[in-house]
């Protein structure tokens, strides 16, 4: 085939001169390439971004470092100061109601156990005989303590006291919650310090 484009212009930089890989280095660039730096290098030169004497300085620091003898071996205790700013009266009433019921049941059971123990030891018969002799006369036998302090009467009396205790304890606890909320509004409430062992 015949080239019909005619003579093509030659670029001076590539036609006359050598290729980039064949060029000889300039006389002033015989050493390794150093990029321009924004800040002057520290005295003593750098090696990998660190001073060359850094390894020696680190070795001297490790050699002169002494072991810690007063290290803490006990666990640390975290403490937090909290403040009871408000007591919910409804929750206080529920908790006090349940606690007073439990206390009333314990009172009834303790009274029954105490009566049985005293009856088994003969306290009522001995004291009752003494009282009947002291209060007796020719017409009557005197006061009968055993019939007055029988187990059903003691349980009924203790149950009435337990019911009154439940009502009073619940009412007083709820009233105390209202009074605490009023006083906490003025003085800020009771401060507590809580500690946690790690």
XYZ file of N, CA and C in Angstrom:
594
model
N 0.837 -1.197 0.000
C 0.000 0.000 0.000
C 0.867 1.242 0.000
N 0.342 2.289 -0.546
C 1.083 3.537 -0.635
C 0.504 4.520 0.353
N 1.379 5.186 1.124
C 0.924 6.177 2.112
C 0.617 7.462 1.367
N -0.612 7.862 1.367
C -1.057 9.054 0.633
C -1.149 10.266 1.548
N -0.732 10.145 2.838
C -0.879 11.278 3.742
C 0.198 12.323 3.533
N 1.264 11.952 2.858
C 2.325 12.916 2.654
C 3.277 12.928 3.842
N 4.231 13.817 3.821
C 5.205 13.884 4.935
C 4.546 14.380 6.220
N 4.791 13.643 7.328
C 4.213 13.994 8.635
C 5.214 14.814 9.433
N 4.739 15.792 10.202
C 5.677 16.594 11.017
C 6.233 15.764 12.161
N 7.470 15.937 12.462
C 8.136 15.223 13.545
C 8.285 16.153 14.751
N 8.041 15.543 15.928
C 8.165 16.320 17.161
C 9.617 16.349 17.571
N 10.041 17.550 17.890
C 11.454 17.735 18.176
C 11.882 16.980 19.443
N 10.970 16.936 20.458
C 11.379 16.332 21.728
C 11.580 14.849 21.634
N 10.862 14.164 20.798
C 10.945 12.704 20.710
C 11.759 12.232 19.521
N 11.828 13.055 18.440
C 12.573 12.608 17.256
C 14.057 12.802 17.431
N 14.469 13.898 18.003
C 15.892 14.189 18.099
C 16.525 13.614 19.352
N 15.833 13.678 20.519
C 16.420 13.265 21.788
C 16.211 11.786 22.082
N 16.879 11.258 23.098
C 16.705 9.853 23.484
C 15.383 9.662 24.215
N 15.024 8.397 24.377
C 13.803 8.052 25.106
C 13.993 8.317 26.600
N 12.888 8.376 27.367
C 13.032 8.676 28.804
C 13.887 7.677 29.559
N 13.850 6.410 29.194
C 14.664 5.428 29.911
C 16.115 5.461 29.517
N 16.428 6.111 28.357
C 17.798 6.142 27.884
C 18.527 7.423 28.241
N 17.872 8.341 28.934
C 18.499 9.610 29.264
C 19.491 9.425 30.398
N 20.522 10.178 30.372
C 21.523 10.143 31.427
C 21.126 11.103 32.542
N 21.356 10.758 33.794
C 20.982 11.661 34.904
C 21.773 12.952 34.857
N 21.172 13.971 35.373
C 21.819 15.277 35.403
C 22.995 15.240 36.369
N 23.970 16.084 36.181
C 25.165 16.049 37.038
C 24.855 16.332 38.509
N 23.860 17.154 38.818
C 23.583 17.490 40.220
C 22.670 16.502 40.924
N 22.151 15.453 40.242
C 21.214 14.508 40.837
C 21.801 13.121 40.918
N 23.015 13.012 41.340
C 23.666 11.706 41.419
C 23.172 10.903 42.619
N 22.777 11.541 43.727
C 22.337 10.843 44.935
C 20.861 10.460 44.883
N 20.312 9.910 45.995
C 18.877 9.558 46.033
C 18.011 10.801 46.041
N 16.797 10.593 45.636
C 15.855 11.714 45.516
C 15.296 12.051 46.879
N 15.300 13.323 47.242
C 14.741 13.807 48.497
C 13.600 14.762 48.184
N 12.386 14.462 48.605
C 11.277 15.391 48.325
C 11.445 16.669 49.135
N 10.833 17.732 48.691
C 10.939 18.996 49.443
C 10.195 18.883 50.770
N 10.755 19.503 51.806
C 10.192 19.447 53.156
C 9.687 20.823 53.552
N 8.531 20.785 54.273
C 7.957 22.047 54.725
C 8.695 22.600 55.933
N 9.256 21.699 56.795
C 9.951 22.127 57.999
C 11.376 21.599 57.942
N 12.292 22.319 58.508
C 13.682 21.846 58.479
C 13.851 20.569 59.299
N 14.795 19.747 58.898
C 15.056 18.486 59.594
C 15.723 18.759 60.929
N 15.409 17.960 61.968
C 16.078 18.163 63.266
C 17.538 17.782 63.180
N 18.354 18.337 64.054
C 19.785 17.997 64.006
C 19.994 16.526 64.333
N 20.940 15.931 63.620
C 21.236 14.514 63.816
C 20.632 13.646 62.748
N 19.778 14.228 61.868
C 19.217 13.441 60.787
C 18.027 12.627 61.260
N 17.271 12.128 60.288
C 16.095 11.310 60.586
C 16.243 9.974 59.902
N 15.577 8.992 60.442
C 15.577 7.665 59.845
C 14.169 7.109 59.972
N 13.414 7.114 58.863
C 12.047 6.618 58.901
C 11.113 7.529 59.665
N 11.354 8.853 59.673
C 10.488 9.769 60.380
C 10.839 9.908 61.844
N 11.855 9.171 62.347
C 12.269 9.253 63.745
C 13.753 9.572 63.797
N 14.209 10.219 64.815
C 15.639 10.497 64.933
C 16.427 9.206 65.004
N 17.635 9.241 64.430
C 18.477 8.047 64.432
C 18.900 7.669 65.839
N 18.999 8.631 66.711
C 19.394 8.318 68.072
C 18.229 7.896 68.948
N 17.031 7.646 68.342
C 15.873 7.271 69.136
C 16.020 5.902 69.754
N 16.640 4.958 69.002
C 16.811 3.621 69.541
C 17.743 3.633 70.738
N 18.804 4.410 70.644
C 19.715 4.484 71.780
C 19.049 5.147 72.973
N 18.235 6.207 72.693
C 17.542 6.879 73.793
C 16.534 5.955 74.466
N 15.834 5.122 73.653
C 14.859 4.202 74.226
C 15.550 3.147 75.063
N 16.705 2.649 74.583
C 17.440 1.661 75.371
C 17.922 2.245 76.687
N 18.404 3.498 76.663
C 18.867 4.121 77.902
C 17.717 4.356 78.868
N 16.518 4.702 78.297
C 15.367 4.923 79.174
C 14.913 3.622 79.814
N 14.928 2.513 79.048
C 14.547 1.225 79.626
C 15.546 0.772 80.681
N 16.838 1.072 80.432
C 17.849 0.664 81.401
C 17.729 1.457 82.694
N 17.362 2.741 82.580
C 17.275 3.557 83.774
C 15.915 3.473 84.454
N 14.916 2.838 83.826
C 13.586 2.741 84.414
C 13.610 1.739 85.558
N 12.985 2.107 86.680
C 12.956 1.250 87.858
C 11.573 0.625 87.996
N 11.503 -0.576 88.511
C 10.188 -1.214 88.692
C 9.382 -0.499 89.759
N 8.063 -0.531 89.573
C 7.164 0.100 90.538
C 6.965 -0.824 91.714
N 7.285 -0.323 92.887
C 7.146 -1.141 94.088
C 5.860 -0.837 94.829
N 5.301 0.344 94.649
C 4.087 0.718 95.372
C 2.836 0.583 94.540
N 2.741 -0.417 93.652
C 1.572 -0.589 92.815
C 0.382 -1.026 93.654
N -0.790 -0.552 93.271
C -2.003 -0.886 94.012
C -2.481 -2.274 93.625
N -2.694 -3.118 94.623
C -3.191 -4.468 94.393
C -4.646 -4.625 94.822
N -5.164 -3.697 95.619
C -6.546 -3.784 96.061
C -7.473 -3.244 94.977
N -8.670 -3.831 94.814
C -9.600 -3.337 93.789
C -10.130 -1.962 94.126
N -10.376 -1.200 93.107
C -10.915 0.140 93.291
C -12.404 0.076 93.616
N -12.876 1.035 94.382
C -14.270 1.106 94.794
C -14.888 2.361 94.204
N -15.904 2.168 93.406
C -16.598 3.306 92.811
C -17.725 3.749 93.739
N -17.814 5.049 93.949
C -18.826 5.611 94.832
C -19.667 6.616 94.055
N -20.936 6.651 94.407
C -21.863 7.588 93.771
C -22.766 8.173 94.844
N -22.940 9.469 94.802
C -23.808 10.168 95.754
C -25.148 10.434 95.084
N -26.197 9.864 95.653
C -27.539 10.014 95.125
C -28.410 10.727 96.154
N -29.524 11.240 95.700
C -30.427 11.983 96.564
C -31.847 11.503 96.332
N -32.524 11.149 97.407
C -33.927 10.732 97.335
C -34.773 12.003 97.346
N -35.175 12.415 96.166
C -35.880 13.685 96.042
C -37.379 13.543 96.247
N -37.953 12.349 95.976
C -39.401 12.193 96.101
C -39.714 10.734 96.378
N -40.713 10.512 97.232
C -41.227 9.176 97.529
C -42.665 9.101 97.038
N -42.954 8.115 96.203
C -44.294 7.973 95.646
C -45.246 7.486 96.736
N -46.263 8.240 97.103
C -47.160 7.814 98.188
C -47.900 6.517 97.885
N -48.262 6.291 96.593
C -48.992 5.071 96.245
C -48.127 3.837 96.468
N -46.865 3.887 96.036
C -45.973 2.751 96.248
C -45.657 2.555 97.728
N -45.514 3.658 98.459
C -45.268 3.542 99.902
C -46.463 2.899 100.600
N -47.663 3.249 100.181
C -48.864 2.668 100.786
C -48.947 1.170 100.505
N -48.651 0.749 99.277
C -48.724 -0.673 98.951
C -47.689 -1.472 99.737
N -46.474 -0.960 99.789
C -45.426 -1.688 100.510
C -45.718 -1.744 102.003
N -46.143 -0.637 102.585
C -46.457 -0.628 104.015
C -47.655 -1.521 104.325
N -48.626 -1.602 103.430
C -49.778 -2.484 103.642
C -49.348 -3.941 103.682
N -48.527 -4.347 102.727
C -48.068 -5.738 102.715
C -47.194 -6.049 103.927
N -46.313 -5.123 104.295
C -45.456 -5.365 105.459
C -46.258 -5.428 106.753
N -47.277 -4.581 106.884
C -48.091 -4.612 108.100
C -48.925 -5.884 108.174
N -49.406 -6.395 107.037
C -50.120 -7.682 107.040
C -49.192 -8.806 107.494
N -47.964 -8.815 106.958
C -47.006 -9.836 107.382
C -46.692 -9.715 108.869
N -46.560 -8.490 109.356
C -46.304 -8.292 110.780
C -47.490 -8.732 111.639
N -48.727 -8.494 111.173
C -49.900 -8.945 111.902
C -49.993 -10.457 111.976
N -49.701 -11.147 110.870
C -49.710 -12.622 110.882
C -48.651 -13.154 111.838
N -47.475 -12.545 111.810
C -46.416 -12.974 112.741
C -46.834 -12.753 114.196
N -47.571 -11.686 114.459
C -48.020 -11.411 115.827
C -49.013 -12.464 116.313
N -49.951 -12.848 115.441
C -50.938 -13.865 115.819
C -50.262 -15.210 116.060
N -49.366 -15.600 115.167
C -48.677 -16.885 115.329
C -47.800 -16.883 116.577
N -47.096 -15.777 116.817
C -46.249 -15.716 118.015
C -47.073 -15.763 119.291
N -48.246 -15.148 119.287
C -49.106 -15.189 120.479
C -49.597 -16.610 120.746
N -49.984 -17.326 119.677
C -50.450 -18.704 119.853
C -49.335 -19.605 120.368
N -48.128 -19.456 119.818
C -47.005 -20.283 120.277
C -46.644 -19.966 121.724
N -46.647 -18.690 122.071
C -46.330 -18.297 123.450
C -47.372 -18.835 124.436
N -48.657 -18.808 124.054
C -49.700 -19.335 124.942
C -49.513 -20.836 125.151
N -49.196 -21.562 124.077
C -49.010 -23.018 124.197
C -47.820 -23.345 125.093
N -46.734 -22.586 124.952
C -45.554 -22.836 125.776
C -45.861 -22.557 127.246
N -46.532 -21.457 127.524
C -46.861 -21.129 128.916
C -47.861 -22.122 129.507
N -48.799 -22.620 128.710
C -49.748 -23.612 129.206
C -49.052 -24.941 129.483
N -48.078 -25.290 128.610
C -47.349 -26.539 128.851
C -46.470 -26.445 130.090
N -45.960 -25.282 130.406
C -45.134 -25.100 131.602
C -45.982 -24.991 132.881
N -47.297 -24.872 132.766
C -48.161 -24.792 133.933
C -48.246 -23.423 134.550
N -47.980 -22.405 133.786
C -48.016 -21.037 134.320
C -49.444 -20.630 134.620
N -50.372 -20.931 133.703
C -51.753 -20.497 133.900
C -52.397 -21.201 135.098
N -52.105 -22.472 135.268
C -52.713 -23.200 136.394
C -52.175 -22.698 137.732
N -50.877 -22.436 137.786
C -50.291 -21.976 139.045
C -50.763 -20.570 139.400
N -50.651 -19.653 138.418
C -51.072 -18.277 138.664
C -52.579 -18.212 138.862
N -53.329 -19.013 138.101
C -54.787 -19.015 138.248
C -55.233 -19.515 139.599
N -54.548 -20.556 140.146
C -54.891 -21.037 141.477
C -54.613 -19.988 142.542
N -53.499 -19.298 142.408
C -53.165 -18.257 143.382
C -54.177 -17.122 143.345
N -54.578 -16.708 142.153
C -55.538 -15.606 142.030
C -56.920 -16.036 142.541
N -57.333 -17.280 142.254
C -58.638 -17.746 142.722
C -58.693 -17.854 144.238
N -57.549 -18.237 144.847
C -57.523 -18.290 146.309
C -57.551 -16.889 146.916
N -56.859 -15.934 146.238
C -56.812 -14.573 146.777
C -58.136 -13.866 146.622
N -58.849 -14.144 145.575
C -60.125 -13.448 145.320
C -61.344 -14.276 145.736
N -61.120 -15.483 146.213
C -62.252 -16.333 146.569
C -62.874 -15.941 147.900
N -64.074 -16.386 148.097
C -64.813 -16.133 149.334
C -65.674 -17.363 149.643
N -66.460 -17.259 150.671
C -67.310 -18.380 151.029
C -68.428 -18.605 150.016
N -68.816 -17.560 149.318
C -69.915 -17.681 148.366
C -69.425 -18.108 146.975
N -68.223 -17.702 146.574
C -67.717 -18.023 145.237
C -66.300 -18.534 145.285
N -65.894 -19.085 144.126
C -64.543 -19.633 144.041
C -63.511 -18.606 143.604
N -63.890 -17.410 143.255
C -62.958 -16.376 142.855
C -62.803 -16.272 141.339
N -61.793 -15.538 140.952
C -61.559 -15.263 139.515
C -60.853 -16.459 138.875
N -61.428 -16.919 137.748
C -60.846 -18.056 137.023
C -59.990 -17.515 135.869
N -58.679 -17.560 136.050
C -57.764 -17.017 135.033
C -57.680 -17.901 133.803
N -57.749 -19.203 133.980
C -57.619 -20.120 132.847
C -58.767 -19.977 131.860
N -59.960 -19.798 132.340
C -61.102 -19.612 131.429
C -61.086 -18.237 130.774
N -60.535 -17.246 131.482
C -60.461 -15.904 130.889
C -59.376 -15.813 129.824
N -58.246 -16.455 130.063
C -57.136 -16.427 129.097
C -57.073 -17.720 128.293
N -58.202 -18.153 127.795
C -58.215 -19.346 126.949
C -57.627 -19.010 125.570
N -57.263 -20.048 124.817
C -56.616 -19.834 123.510
C -57.521 -19.119 122.519
N -58.815 -19.452 122.391
C -59.658 -18.691 121.433
C -59.745 -17.206 121.753
N -59.871 -16.879 123.053
C -59.946 -15.464 123.410
C -58.632 -14.737 123.103
N -57.520 -15.398 123.366
C -56.220 -14.773 123.085
C -56.041 -14.551 121.589
N -56.454 -15.536 120.766
C -56.314 -15.386 119.318
C -57.233 -14.290 118.778
N -58.460 -14.197 119.303
C -59.371 -13.131 118.853
C -58.816 -11.753 119.217
N -58.346 -11.634 120.455
C -57.796 -10.352 120.896
C -56.561 -9.968 120.070
N -55.702 -10.954 119.780
C -54.497 -10.673 118.984
C -54.852 -10.321 117.540
N -55.875 -10.959 116.983
C -56.291 -10.661 115.603
C -56.839 -9.237 115.497
N -57.623 -8.816 116.509
C -58.134 -7.436 116.491
C -56.985 -6.437 116.536
N -55.990 -6.713 117.369
C -54.833 -5.819 117.453
C -54.062 -5.797 116.129
N -53.943 -6.957 115.468
C -53.233 -7.026 114.187
C -53.952 -6.228 113.108
N -55.294 -6.302 113.078
C -56.047 -5.533 112.070
C -55.881 -4.030 112.306
N -55.965 -3.614 113.559
C -55.755 -2.188 113.876
C -54.338 -1.757 113.492
N -53.379 -2.634 113.716
C -51.991 -2.323 113.361
C -51.823 -2.175 111.852
N -52.509 -3.010 111.059
C -52.417 -2.905 109.594
C -52.953 -1.558 109.122
N -54.106 -1.149 109.655
C -54.718 0.120 109.223
C -53.844 1.305 109.636
N -53.400 1.308 110.886
C -52.600 2.437 111.363
C -51.243 2.518 110.663
N -50.593 1.389 110.473
C -49.264 1.404 109.831
C -49.357 1.886 108.386
N -50.395 1.437 107.661
C -50.555 1.881 106.269
C -50.840 3.385 106.194
N -51.718 3.851 107.067
C -52.056 5.279 107.051
C -50.866 6.141 107.451
N -50.147 5.721 108.477
C -48.998 6.522 108.921
C -47.876 6.524 107.886
N -47.657 5.403 107.209
C -46.603 5.366 106.184
C -46.953 6.258 104.999
N -48.227 6.243 104.580
C -48.638 7.114 103.469
C -48.539 8.586 103.855
N -48.976 8.906 105.068
C -48.855 10.291 105.542
C -47.385 10.705 105.654
N -46.537 9.781 106.086
C -45.109 10.081 106.150
C -44.501 10.347 104.783
N -44.998 9.654 103.727
C -44.507 9.917 102.367
C -44.871 11.324 101.914
N -46.094 11.756 102.212
C -46.489 13.128 101.856
C -45.640 14.158 102.607
N -45.419 13.913 103.886
C -44.612 14.854 104.667
C -43.174 14.889 104.168
N -42.630 13.745 103.771
C -41.260 13.723 103.251
C -41.158 14.483 101.937
N -42.148 14.343 101.073
C -42.114 15.080 99.803
C -42.152 16.585 100.028
N -42.931 17.018 101.010
C -42.975 18.448 101.305
C -41.640 18.956 101.864
N -41.052 18.188 102.758
C -39.770 18.615 103.320
C -38.640 18.515 102.301
N -38.697 17.532 101.406
C -37.652 17.401 100.374
C -37.707 18.554 99.384
N -38.886 19.140 99.195
C -38.967 20.306 98.319
C -38.232 21.507 98.872
N -38.045 21.568 100.173
C -37.344 22.701 100.791
C -35.849 22.423 100.969
N -35.507 21.245 101.449
C -34.099 20.947 101.779
C -33.421 20.057 100.754
N -34.147 19.522 99.786
C -33.515 18.733 98.736
C -33.565 17.236 98.928
N -33.968 16.737 100.055
C -34.074 15.297 100.254
C -32.870 14.718 100.966
N -32.931 13.413 101.170
C -31.879 12.676 101.871
C -30.825 12.241 100.862
N -29.551 12.495 101.161
C -28.451 12.109 100.281
C -27.894 10.747 100.719
N -27.664 9.902 99.726
C -27.119 8.571 99.957
C -25.826 8.426 99.193
N -24.879 7.693 99.753
C -23.610 7.385 99.090
C -23.564 5.882 98.849
N -23.566 5.499 97.577
C -23.556 4.089 97.185
C -22.167 3.729 96.700
N -21.667 2.577 97.115
C -20.339 2.106 96.737
C -20.465 0.767 96.041
N -19.623 0.569 95.015
C -19.630 -0.668 94.240
C -18.208 -1.196 94.166
N -18.022 -2.449 94.513
C -16.720 -3.084 94.451
C -16.533 -3.713 93.080
N -15.404 -3.399 92.433
C -15.109 -3.963 91.123
C -14.572 -5.383 91.277
